[in-house]
Amino acid sequence: MDSHAEGHTAAPVLNNSVPVRHPGRWISAVIIVGVLAAFLQSLFTNPNFRWDVVGTYILDTKVVQGVVWTLVLTFASMVLAIVLAILLAFMRQSENPVFRWSSWTWVWFFRGTPVYTQLLFWGLATVLYPTIALGIPFGPAAFTWVTSDPTHGLIPAILGLGLNESAYLAEIFRAGLKSVDQGQSEAAEALGMTKGKIMRRIILPQAMRVIVPPTGNETIGMLKTTSLVLAVPFTLDLTFATNALANRIYLPIPLLIVAAFWYLLVTSLLMVGQHFIEAHYGKGVDNRVPAAVNPAAAKAAAAGAPSADAEPALKMDFPEEEAK
Amino acid sequence: MTITTEQPLVKIEGLHKYYGHHHVLRGIDLNVNQGEVSVVIGPSGSGKSTMLRCVNLLETISAGRISVGGHLIGYREVKGRLHDLKTKEIAAQRREIGMVFQRFNLFPHKTALQNIMEAPVQVKGQSKAVARKRALELLDRVGLADRSGHYPNQLSGGQQQRVAIARALAMDPELMLFDEPTSALDPELVGDVLNVMKDLAKSGMTMIVVTHEIGFAREVGDRLTFMDGGVVVESGDPREVLANPQHSRTKEFLSRVL
């Protein structure tokens, strides 16, 4: 064995073989770059884009307020949807058949009707129920909310978007919970952990790895679905604001560019956030090499340490923050 | 749990298990004394893992009784009638019983150290400092003092299984259940895990070990039970059973595995 190993200590002559050529790649790349260049040129030379108008309105008060309202709608309806979806996913797994059945029906209904229809309905709900009062039926009311107040299209809009979204998220959460190996809850049960603790500390953190990417997708989708709230009607969001300005000055294209710019900016920020959330919940799965966990060990490995195992820093300094 | 030395720590009486119409366990009787290592062998499908999983209620008991330390597992007996325990009461019973699984089942999102600390902190309410100190001792005991910060996927199968043993020991159980602890391991990694189990046996831990490791049974076992078709075919001193099996089914099984 030893002599065999010694026989290979001299550096081998590398093969340096001639790689296969790919002319097709070059041709298609040239075509794509050409088309792109032509389009970019038109962006700058075609006067109909009216970049001057884009510049005037990009920071217009109405537009910036529209961005803020769009963000409010997106986050409020996503928070509502997430809370409902967690509940729905747990109910779907419950041993109680009434819970399972009602969760299924909810998803069936809200996924099965268009969100536009639902938004119209929530807008009209103010006609069905002009005031909503919380209290004893036929008795005194503890809390009253006049739904016909015209400034409150916001609540029906959030309800419409959030309830619709909860049906989709419930399915995502259910898939996430099911993705965690049965052995995980068995191991936790065998340690004497209670059901609630098993869910919170063992199952959910692992399910999140599966849940986060599609939920990020849904959040970005929601950002754009908020443009449908004129059905309620709620008229302060980004799409409505830019459309209103475009109709006033008879220049739709520059204001579509303004809207697209803001949607892209917010989407990009959301993607950055999603990246960090994914990295957090990927711990223990997406890091097969110990060095990736531990910056000190990575540095040592780069400096020529034979293996990460030989680096004593590895034992102590990474994940013990929880112990403090 | 209060332990009385006269009666066995684990008493399994007339245990039956059905999955639907499938009769998996057909009347198992098994006693395990305090400090004893009871090894259970048998062909796959013989019900040995199911029997083990009944002891800490990972499987419900269809008929029969299991008691650990004089306490009936899973039930309360009131006027001759059995009442199911609540999930919280079952959880409390499981705290006294450690279990090691064939597929390790470490928590992949936690480091080795966090895996071991989890139950003492979350279940027993130990302070993190105390749990951490004890977890590091246990890691040292299973020969993995230098792996505390590793996630399970950064450990070999044998190392994962040793962390899993340490995790179970952190709850200071009265009894340890091993469900084919070396069956999922590469052959060269089996020895390390068996050595940890031998040390544990020497320290006086009561253990029920379902395994295919005949050598372990011979060397460490106080009692060897051979199961087949949901019943105990033969049970006795491991060296005697292995050298001189009384039943043809035992002989046939041993001739295939030895």
XYZ file of C-alpha atoms in Angstrom, chain A residues 91-249:
159
model
C -56.730 22.323 11.036
C -56.168 20.251 7.918
C -53.885 17.914 9.918
C -56.190 17.776 12.911
C -57.808 14.612 14.208
C -61.068 16.554 14.467
C -63.037 15.921 11.226
C -64.921 19.228 11.524
C -61.608 21.105 11.469
C -60.343 19.116 8.500
C -63.543 19.601 6.570
C -63.884 23.344 7.197
C -60.234 23.925 6.271
C -60.720 22.014 3.023
C -63.896 23.967 2.192
C -62.211 27.305 2.855
C -59.353 26.481 0.469
C -61.823 25.127 -2.096
C -63.885 28.318 -2.056
C -61.176 30.994 -1.975
C -58.949 29.240 -4.471
C -61.860 28.451 -6.721
C -63.152 31.998 -7.281
C -61.255 34.860 -8.979
C -59.625 37.356 -6.637
C -61.201 40.157 -8.684
C -64.666 38.746 -7.945
C -63.809 38.473 -4.262
C -62.583 42.069 -4.171
C -65.804 43.254 -5.820
C -67.744 41.296 -3.223
C -65.827 42.766 -0.270
C -66.439 46.208 -1.711
C -70.148 45.465 -1.931
C -70.218 43.879 1.511
C -70.570 47.446 2.766
C -73.962 47.430 1.043
C -74.924 44.094 2.592
C -73.773 45.124 6.050
C -73.627 48.946 6.322
C -72.584 48.661 9.969
C -70.855 45.818 11.760
C -71.362 45.700 15.497
C -69.632 43.425 17.979
C -71.676 42.548 21.031
C -74.497 40.367 22.301
C -76.966 39.498 19.480
C -80.068 41.708 19.907
C -78.334 43.292 22.894
C -76.062 46.323 23.253
C -73.059 46.620 20.941
C -69.561 46.850 22.398
C -67.930 47.926 19.160
C -69.417 49.444 16.045
C -67.807 49.965 12.671
C -69.566 51.942 9.973
C -68.496 50.117 6.814
C -70.041 52.620 4.438
C -67.473 55.292 5.355
C -65.929 56.068 1.917
C -62.331 56.377 3.208
C -62.335 52.759 4.351
C -61.926 50.862 1.107
C -58.652 49.762 2.710
C -60.209 47.156 5.033
C -62.263 45.388 2.321
C -59.208 45.453 0.059
C -57.019 43.814 2.720
C -59.738 41.278 3.534
C -60.234 40.423 -0.135
C -56.548 40.012 -0.869
C -55.704 38.314 2.447
C -58.498 35.723 2.463
C -57.816 34.764 -1.134
C -54.107 34.445 -0.447
C -54.650 32.394 2.719
C -56.031 29.546 0.595
C -52.849 29.364 -1.481
C -50.534 29.760 1.501
C -52.430 27.066 3.424
C -51.504 24.575 0.726
C -47.873 25.741 0.783
C -47.720 25.403 4.574
C -49.375 21.986 4.451
C -46.776 20.806 1.944
C -44.030 22.209 4.190
C -45.293 20.423 7.288
C -45.642 17.171 5.356
C -42.096 17.467 4.023
C -40.590 16.955 7.493
C -39.634 13.333 8.096
C -41.897 11.385 10.452
C -38.801 10.317 12.399
C -38.335 13.923 13.569
C -41.545 14.048 15.577
C -40.942 10.487 16.797
C -37.511 11.433 18.090
C -38.940 14.503 19.809
C -41.829 12.488 21.273
C -39.391 9.893 22.564
C -37.571 12.705 24.410
C -40.835 13.598 26.150
C -41.495 16.854 24.302
C -45.102 18.063 24.177
C -46.997 18.491 20.901
C -46.768 22.276 20.905
C -43.014 22.253 21.517
C -42.464 19.610 18.847
C -44.314 21.765 16.334
C -42.583 25.023 17.314
C -39.033 23.828 17.841
C -38.655 20.775 15.618
C -41.227 20.631 12.807
C -41.812 24.304 11.871
C -38.148 25.344 11.644
C -37.564 22.480 9.206
C -40.792 23.068 7.299
C -39.787 26.729 6.840
C -37.027 25.676 4.471
C -39.719 24.373 2.139
C -42.252 27.112 2.935
C -40.107 30.245 2.454
C -39.302 30.142 -1.298
C -42.927 29.751 -2.512
C -44.110 32.231 0.139
C -41.605 34.770 -1.204
C -43.013 34.070 -4.626
C -46.536 34.671 -3.319
C -45.468 37.934 -1.635
C -44.080 39.245 -4.911
C -47.268 38.086 -6.617
C -49.303 39.898 -3.979
C -47.376 43.124 -4.595
C -48.727 43.105 -8.136
C -52.176 41.694 -7.325
C -52.761 44.814 -5.217
C -53.266 46.606 -8.578
C -56.719 44.945 -8.677
C -58.020 46.798 -5.607
C -59.773 49.346 -7.797
C -62.499 46.660 -7.850
C -63.295 47.443 -4.191
C -62.827 50.393 -5.014
C -59.628 51.432 -3.318
C -57.999 54.147 -5.368
C -54.695 55.076 -3.764
C -52.421 52.213 -4.865
C -49.527 52.611 -7.317
C -51.285 51.314 -10.437
C -54.364 53.456 -9.898
C -52.260 56.545 -9.118
C -50.091 56.226 -12.250
C -53.123 55.430 -14.433
C -54.928 58.509 -13.106
C -51.916 60.706 -13.894
C -51.570 59.131 -17.347
C -55.216 59.827 -18.136
C -54.818 63.417 -17.028
C -51.829 64.204 -19.286
